[in-house]
């Protein structure tokens, strides 16, 4: 039986009522991760083209406050503050306080390197719903080979201790790259020592402006097979199966995303703007966008597409936004998810966790 919260989410998606919003406060960051998807130039990224111009000045604090008021009036419950690195924003603490004043359940995405004892105290006072903390290696050699910032790994470990000691709800997230292929258990052990859950993400995405350089960091099939076979290594992406007539996900229905310059997008991965806050209100954008209607149609069509086109459909995640970014077609199965579906199916069958799925979506 579904929980009341799950039922609420399902009803919101069916009614196109956004419950989740995310705001990129800035593209600026104090690290230089080689696979960063922000549309700016980081050190040693193998871009085929330079990043385009943002085309506008970032939202002011007053504009962000107005956005929060609009989100609250529309019934949004969860607000994610992300970046870049959100703590780099010169008014981060004012923005976070404004979000708390409006009673949002705040999720903070951070690399944690700027969290010292004073910042940890302020976060404890903020009492966010959770802090999602990205690390990219079990040791300085691997983590700093990716983020190219000496001393950052030790700063992260100190920050995790500070947050844990203050009773904050923290999750460690790690994107599985070729640099951590032999460190998955060690990364898990960091969280286990602190009593913090660790979630691994096997998906690498192109940059927001369509550059493919992040995919150069992809891990091997052997590493991903090990990840899916392990009983202790949690994977953020769960097996996917939807019935025809159901939405593939909450893109353009239960979620929305806002960029640093006020572009409103269907979600953090669908990188086409459905409007801009400086031109229309959020409610006008949400209710009157032709593109958003097409996004919702694609999400409804995706389950049928998976059943027809993907052999391992019962194990296949599908991200319409990622497909749109990579191919211009939100209903074209992405090769990365097809690869992961095959690995997931092989691992689960070997472990006897699921019977083999048949082509009609029923379990055999």
CSV table of N, CA and C in Angstrom, one decimal, residues 54-154:
chain,number,residue,atom,x,y,z
A,54,UNK,N,25.8,33.5,-20.9
A,54,UNK,CA,24.5,33.4,-20.1
A,54,UNK,C,23.4,34.2,-20.6
A,55,UNK,N,23.7,35.4,-21.2
A,55,UNK,CA,22.7,36.2,-21.8
A,55,UNK,C,21.9,37.1,-20.9
A,56,UNK,N,22.2,37.1,-19.6
A,56,UNK,CA,21.5,37.9,-18.6
A,56,UNK,C,22.3,37.9,-17.3
A,57,UNK,N,22.0,38.9,-16.5
A,57,UNK,CA,22.6,39.0,-15.2
A,57,UNK,C,21.9,38.0,-14.2
A,58,UNK,N,22.6,37.5,-13.2
A,58,UNK,CA,21.9,36.6,-12.3
A,58,UNK,C,20.8,37.3,-11.5
A,59,UNK,N,19.8,36.5,-11.1
A,59,UNK,CA,18.7,37.0,-10.3
A,59,UNK,C,19.3,37.7,-9.0
A,60,UNK,N,18.7,38.8,-8.7
A,60,UNK,CA,19.0,39.5,-7.5
A,60,UNK,C,18.4,38.9,-6.3
A,61,UNK,N,18.8,39.3,-5.1
A,61,UNK,CA,18.2,38.7,-3.9
A,61,UNK,C,16.7,39.0,-3.8
A,62,UNK,N,16.4,40.2,-4.3
A,62,UNK,CA,14.9,40.6,-4.2
A,62,UNK,C,14.2,39.7,-5.2
A,63,UNK,N,14.7,39.4,-6.4
A,63,UNK,CA,14.1,38.6,-7.4
A,63,UNK,C,13.9,37.2,-6.8
A,64,UNK,N,14.9,36.7,-6.1
A,64,UNK,CA,14.9,35.3,-5.5
A,64,UNK,C,13.8,35.3,-4.5
A,65,UNK,N,13.7,36.3,-3.6
A,65,UNK,CA,12.6,36.4,-2.6
A,65,UNK,C,11.2,36.3,-3.3
A,66,UNK,N,11.1,37.1,-4.4
A,66,UNK,CA,9.8,37.1,-5.1
A,66,UNK,C,9.5,35.7,-5.7
A,67,UNK,N,10.6,35.0,-6.2
A,67,UNK,CA,10.4,33.6,-6.7
A,67,UNK,C,9.9,32.7,-5.6
A,68,UNK,N,10.5,32.9,-4.4
A,68,UNK,CA,10.1,32.0,-3.2
A,68,UNK,C,8.6,32.3,-2.9
A,69,UNK,N,8.2,33.5,-3.0
A,69,UNK,CA,6.8,33.9,-2.7
A,69,UNK,C,5.9,33.2,-3.7
A,70,UNK,N,6.3,33.2,-5.0
A,70,UNK,CA,5.5,32.6,-6.0
A,70,UNK,C,5.5,31.1,-5.9
A,71,UNK,N,6.6,30.5,-5.5
A,71,UNK,CA,6.6,29.0,-5.3
A,71,UNK,C,5.7,28.7,-4.1
A,72,UNK,N,5.7,29.5,-3.1
A,72,UNK,CA,4.9,29.2,-1.9
A,72,UNK,C,3.4,29.3,-2.3
A,73,UNK,N,3.1,30.3,-3.1
A,73,UNK,CA,1.7,30.5,-3.5
A,73,UNK,C,1.2,29.4,-4.3
A,74,UNK,N,2.1,28.7,-5.0
A,74,UNK,CA,1.7,27.6,-5.9
A,74,UNK,C,1.7,26.2,-5.2
A,75,UNK,N,2.1,26.2,-3.9
A,75,UNK,CA,2.0,25.0,-3.1
A,75,UNK,C,3.2,24.2,-3.2
A,76,UNK,N,4.4,24.7,-3.6
A,76,UNK,CA,5.6,23.9,-3.6
A,76,UNK,C,6.0,23.6,-2.2
A,77,UNK,N,6.4,22.4,-1.9
A,77,UNK,CA,6.8,22.0,-0.6
A,77,UNK,C,8.3,21.9,-0.4
A,78,UNK,N,9.0,21.3,-1.4
A,78,UNK,CA,10.4,21.0,-1.3
A,78,UNK,C,11.2,22.0,-2.2
A,79,UNK,N,12.3,22.6,-1.7
A,79,UNK,CA,13.1,23.5,-2.4
A,79,UNK,C,14.5,23.1,-2.3
A,80,UNK,N,15.1,22.8,-3.5
A,80,UNK,CA,16.6,22.5,-3.5
A,80,UNK,C,17.4,23.7,-3.9
A,81,UNK,N,18.4,23.9,-3.1
A,81,UNK,CA,19.4,25.0,-3.4
A,81,UNK,C,20.6,24.3,-3.9
A,82,UNK,N,21.0,24.7,-5.2
A,82,UNK,CA,22.1,24.0,-5.8
A,82,UNK,C,23.0,25.0,-6.6
A,83,UNK,N,23.9,24.5,-7.3
A,83,UNK,CA,24.8,25.3,-8.1
A,83,UNK,C,25.3,24.6,-9.3
A,84,UNK,N,26.6,24.9,-9.7
A,84,UNK,CA,27.7,25.4,-9.0
A,84,UNK,C,27.7,24.9,-7.5
A,85,UNK,N,28.4,25.7,-6.8
A,85,UNK,CA,28.5,25.5,-5.3
A,85,UNK,C,27.6,26.6,-4.7
A,86,UNK,N,26.5,26.3,-4.1
A,86,UNK,CA,25.6,27.3,-3.6
A,86,UNK,C,26.2,28.2,-2.5
A,87,UNK,N,27.1,27.6,-1.7
A,87,UNK,CA,27.7,28.4,-0.6
A,87,UNK,C,28.7,29.5,-1.2
A,88,UNK,N,29.0,29.4,-2.5
A,88,UNK,CA,29.8,30.5,-3.1
A,88,UNK,C,29.0,31.7,-3.3
A,89,UNK,N,27.7,31.6,-3.4
A,89,UNK,CA,26.9,32.8,-3.7
A,89,UNK,C,27.1,33.8,-2.6
A,90,UNK,N,27.3,35.1,-2.9
A,90,UNK,CA,27.6,36.0,-1.8
A,90,UNK,C,26.5,36.2,-0.8
A,91,UNK,N,25.2,35.9,-1.2
A,91,UNK,CA,24.1,36.0,-0.3
A,91,UNK,C,23.4,34.7,0.1
A,92,UNK,N,24.2,33.7,0.1
A,92,UNK,CA,23.7,32.3,0.3
A,92,UNK,C,22.9,32.3,1.6
A,93,UNK,N,23.4,32.8,2.7
A,93,UNK,CA,22.8,32.7,4.0
A,93,UNK,C,21.5,33.5,4.0
A,94,UNK,N,21.5,34.6,3.4
A,94,UNK,CA,20.2,35.4,3.3
A,94,UNK,C,19.2,34.6,2.5
A,95,UNK,N,19.6,34.0,1.4
A,95,UNK,CA,18.7,33.3,0.6
A,95,UNK,C,18.1,32.1,1.3
A,96,UNK,N,19.0,31.3,2.0
A,96,UNK,CA,18.6,30.2,2.8
A,96,UNK,C,17.6,30.6,3.9
A,97,UNK,N,17.9,31.7,4.5
A,97,UNK,CA,17.0,32.2,5.6
A,97,UNK,C,15.6,32.6,5.0
A,98,UNK,N,15.6,33.2,3.8
A,98,UNK,CA,14.4,33.5,3.2
A,98,UNK,C,13.6,32.3,2.8
A,99,UNK,N,14.2,31.2,2.4
A,99,UNK,CA,13.6,30.0,2.1
A,99,UNK,C,13.0,29.4,3.4
A,100,UNK,N,13.7,29.4,4.5
A,100,UNK,CA,13.2,28.9,5.8
A,100,UNK,C,12.0,29.7,6.3
A,101,UNK,N,12.1,31.0,6.1
A,101,UNK,CA,10.9,31.8,6.5
A,101,UNK,C,9.6,31.5,5.8
A,102,UNK,N,9.8,30.9,4.6
A,102,UNK,CA,8.6,30.5,3.9
A,102,UNK,C,8.2,29.0,4.0
A,103,UNK,N,8.9,28.4,5.0
A,103,UNK,CA,8.6,27.0,5.4
A,103,UNK,C,8.8,26.0,4.4
A,104,UNK,N,9.7,26.2,3.4
A,104,UNK,CA,10.1,25.1,2.5
A,104,UNK,C,10.9,24.1,3.2
A,105,UNK,N,10.7,22.8,2.8
A,105,UNK,CA,11.7,21.8,3.2
A,105,UNK,C,12.9,21.9,2.3
A,106,UNK,N,14.0,22.4,2.9
A,106,UNK,CA,15.2,22.8,2.1
A,106,UNK,C,16.1,21.6,1.9
A,107,UNK,N,16.5,21.3,0.6
A,107,UNK,CA,17.5,20.4,0.3
A,107,UNK,C,18.7,21.2,-0.2
A,108,UNK,N,19.9,20.9,0.4
A,108,UNK,CA,21.1,21.7,0.0
A,108,UNK,C,22.0,20.7,-0.7
A,109,UNK,N,22.4,21.0,-2.0
A,109,UNK,CA,23.4,20.2,-2.7
A,109,UNK,C,24.7,21.0,-2.6
A,110,UNK,N,25.8,20.3,-2.0
A,110,UNK,CA,27.0,21.0,-1.8
A,110,UNK,C,28.2,20.1,-1.9
A,111,UNK,N,29.4,20.6,-2.2
A,111,UNK,CA,30.6,19.8,-2.1
A,111,UNK,C,31.2,19.9,-0.7
A,112,UNK,N,30.7,20.7,0.1
A,112,UNK,CA,31.1,20.7,1.5
A,112,UNK,C,32.4,21.3,1.9
A,113,UNK,N,33.2,21.7,0.9
A,113,UNK,CA,34.5,22.2,1.2
A,113,UNK,C,34.6,23.5,1.9
A,114,UNK,N,33.5,24.3,1.9
A,114,UNK,CA,33.4,25.6,2.5
A,114,UNK,C,32.7,25.5,3.9
A,115,UNK,N,32.4,24.3,4.3
A,115,UNK,CA,31.7,24.2,5.6
A,115,UNK,C,32.7,24.0,6.7
A,116,UNK,N,33.0,25.1,7.5
A,116,UNK,CA,33.8,25.0,8.7
A,116,UNK,C,32.9,25.0,9.9
A,117,UNK,N,33.4,25.1,11.1
A,117,UNK,CA,32.6,25.0,12.3
A,117,UNK,C,31.5,26.1,12.3
A,118,UNK,N,31.8,27.3,11.9
A,118,UNK,CA,30.9,28.3,11.9
A,118,UNK,C,29.7,28.1,10.9
A,119,UNK,N,30.1,27.6,9.7
A,119,UNK,CA,29.1,27.3,8.7
A,119,UNK,C,28.2,26.2,9.1
A,120,UNK,N,28.8,25.2,9.8
A,120,UNK,CA,28.0,24.0,10.3
A,120,UNK,C,27.0,24.5,11.3
A,121,UNK,N,27.4,25.4,12.2
A,121,UNK,CA,26.5,26.0,13.2
A,121,UNK,C,25.3,26.7,12.5
A,122,UNK,N,25.6,27.4,11.5
A,122,UNK,CA,24.6,28.1,10.8
A,122,UNK,C,23.6,27.2,10.0
A,123,UNK,N,24.2,26.1,9.5
A,123,UNK,CA,23.3,25.1,8.9
A,123,UNK,C,22.5,24.4,9.9
A,124,UNK,N,23.0,24.2,11.1
A,124,UNK,CA,22.2,23.5,12.1
A,124,UNK,C,21.0,24.4,12.5
A,125,UNK,N,21.3,25.8,12.6
A,125,UNK,CA,20.2,26.7,12.8
A,125,UNK,C,19.2,26.7,11.7
A,126,UNK,N,19.7,26.6,10.5
A,126,UNK,CA,18.8,26.5,9.3
A,126,UNK,C,17.9,25.3,9.3
A,127,UNK,N,18.4,24.2,9.9
A,127,UNK,CA,17.6,22.9,10.0
A,127,UNK,C,17.0,22.5,8.6
A,128,UNK,N,17.9,22.3,7.6
A,128,UNK,CA,17.4,21.9,6.3
A,128,UNK,C,16.8,20.5,6.4
A,129,UNK,N,15.9,20.2,5.4
A,129,UNK,CA,15.4,18.8,5.3
A,129,UNK,C,16.5,17.8,5.2
A,130,UNK,N,17.5,18.1,4.3
A,130,UNK,CA,18.7,17.3,4.2
A,130,UNK,C,19.8,18.1,3.5
A,131,UNK,N,21.0,17.6,3.7
A,131,UNK,CA,22.2,18.1,3.0
A,131,UNK,C,22.7,16.9,2.2
A,132,UNK,N,22.8,17.1,0.9
A,132,UNK,CA,23.3,16.1,-0.1
A,132,UNK,C,24.7,16.5,-0.5
A,133,UNK,N,25.6,15.7,-0.1
A,133,UNK,CA,27.0,16.1,0.0
A,133,UNK,C,27.8,15.2,-1.1
A,134,UNK,N,28.3,15.9,-2.1
A,134,UNK,CA,29.0,15.2,-3.2
A,134,UNK,C,30.5,15.0,-2.9
A,135,UNK,N,30.9,13.7,-2.9
A,135,UNK,CA,32.4,13.4,-2.9
A,135,UNK,C,32.7,12.6,-4.1
A,136,UNK,N,33.9,12.6,-4.6
A,136,UNK,CA,34.3,12.0,-5.8
A,136,UNK,C,35.5,11.0,-5.7
A,137,UNK,N,35.8,10.6,-4.5
A,137,UNK,CA,36.8,9.6,-4.3
A,137,UNK,C,37.0,9.3,-2.8
A,138,UNK,N,37.7,8.2,-2.5
A,138,UNK,CA,37.9,7.8,-1.2
A,138,UNK,C,39.1,8.4,-0.6
A,139,UNK,N,40.0,8.9,-1.4
A,139,UNK,CA,41.2,9.5,-0.9
A,139,UNK,C,41.5,10.7,-1.8
A,140,UNK,N,42.5,11.5,-1.3
A,140,UNK,CA,42.8,12.7,-2.0
A,140,UNK,C,43.3,12.5,-3.4
A,141,UNK,N,44.0,11.5,-3.6
A,141,UNK,CA,44.6,11.2,-5.0
A,141,UNK,C,43.5,11.1,-6.0
A,142,UNK,N,42.5,10.3,-5.7
A,142,UNK,CA,41.4,10.2,-6.7
A,142,UNK,C,40.5,11.3,-6.8
A,143,UNK,N,40.0,11.8,-5.6
A,143,UNK,CA,39.1,12.9,-5.5
A,143,UNK,C,39.6,14.2,-6.1
A,144,UNK,N,40.9,14.5,-5.8
A,144,UNK,CA,41.5,15.7,-6.3
A,144,UNK,C,42.0,15.6,-7.7
A,145,UNK,N,42.1,14.4,-8.2
A,145,UNK,CA,42.4,14.2,-9.7
A,145,UNK,C,41.2,14.7,-10.5
A,146,UNK,N,40.0,14.5,-9.9
A,146,UNK,CA,38.8,14.9,-10.6
A,146,UNK,C,38.5,16.4,-10.3
A,147,UNK,N,38.5,16.8,-9.1
A,147,UNK,CA,38.1,18.2,-8.8
A,147,UNK,C,39.2,19.2,-8.9
A,148,UNK,N,40.5,18.7,-9.0
A,148,UNK,CA,41.6,19.6,-9.3
A,148,UNK,C,41.8,20.7,-8.3
A,149,UNK,N,41.6,20.3,-7.0
A,149,UNK,CA,41.7,21.3,-6.0
A,149,UNK,C,42.4,20.7,-4.8
A,150,UNK,N,43.7,21.0,-4.6
A,150,UNK,CA,44.4,20.4,-3.5
A,150,UNK,C,43.8,20.7,-2.2
A,151,UNK,N,43.8,19.8,-1.3
A,151,UNK,CA,43.3,20.0,0.1
A,151,UNK,C,41.8,19.8,0.2
A,152,UNK,N,41.1,19.7,-0.9
A,152,UNK,CA,39.6,19.6,-0.9
A,152,UNK,C,39.1,18.4,-0.2
A,153,UNK,N,39.7,17.2,-0.4
A,153,UNK,CA,39.2,16.0,0.1
A,153,UNK,C,39.2,16.0,1.7
A,154,UNK,N,40.3,16.5,2.2
A,154,UNK,CA,40.4,16.5,3.7
A,154,UNK,C,39.4,17.5,4.2
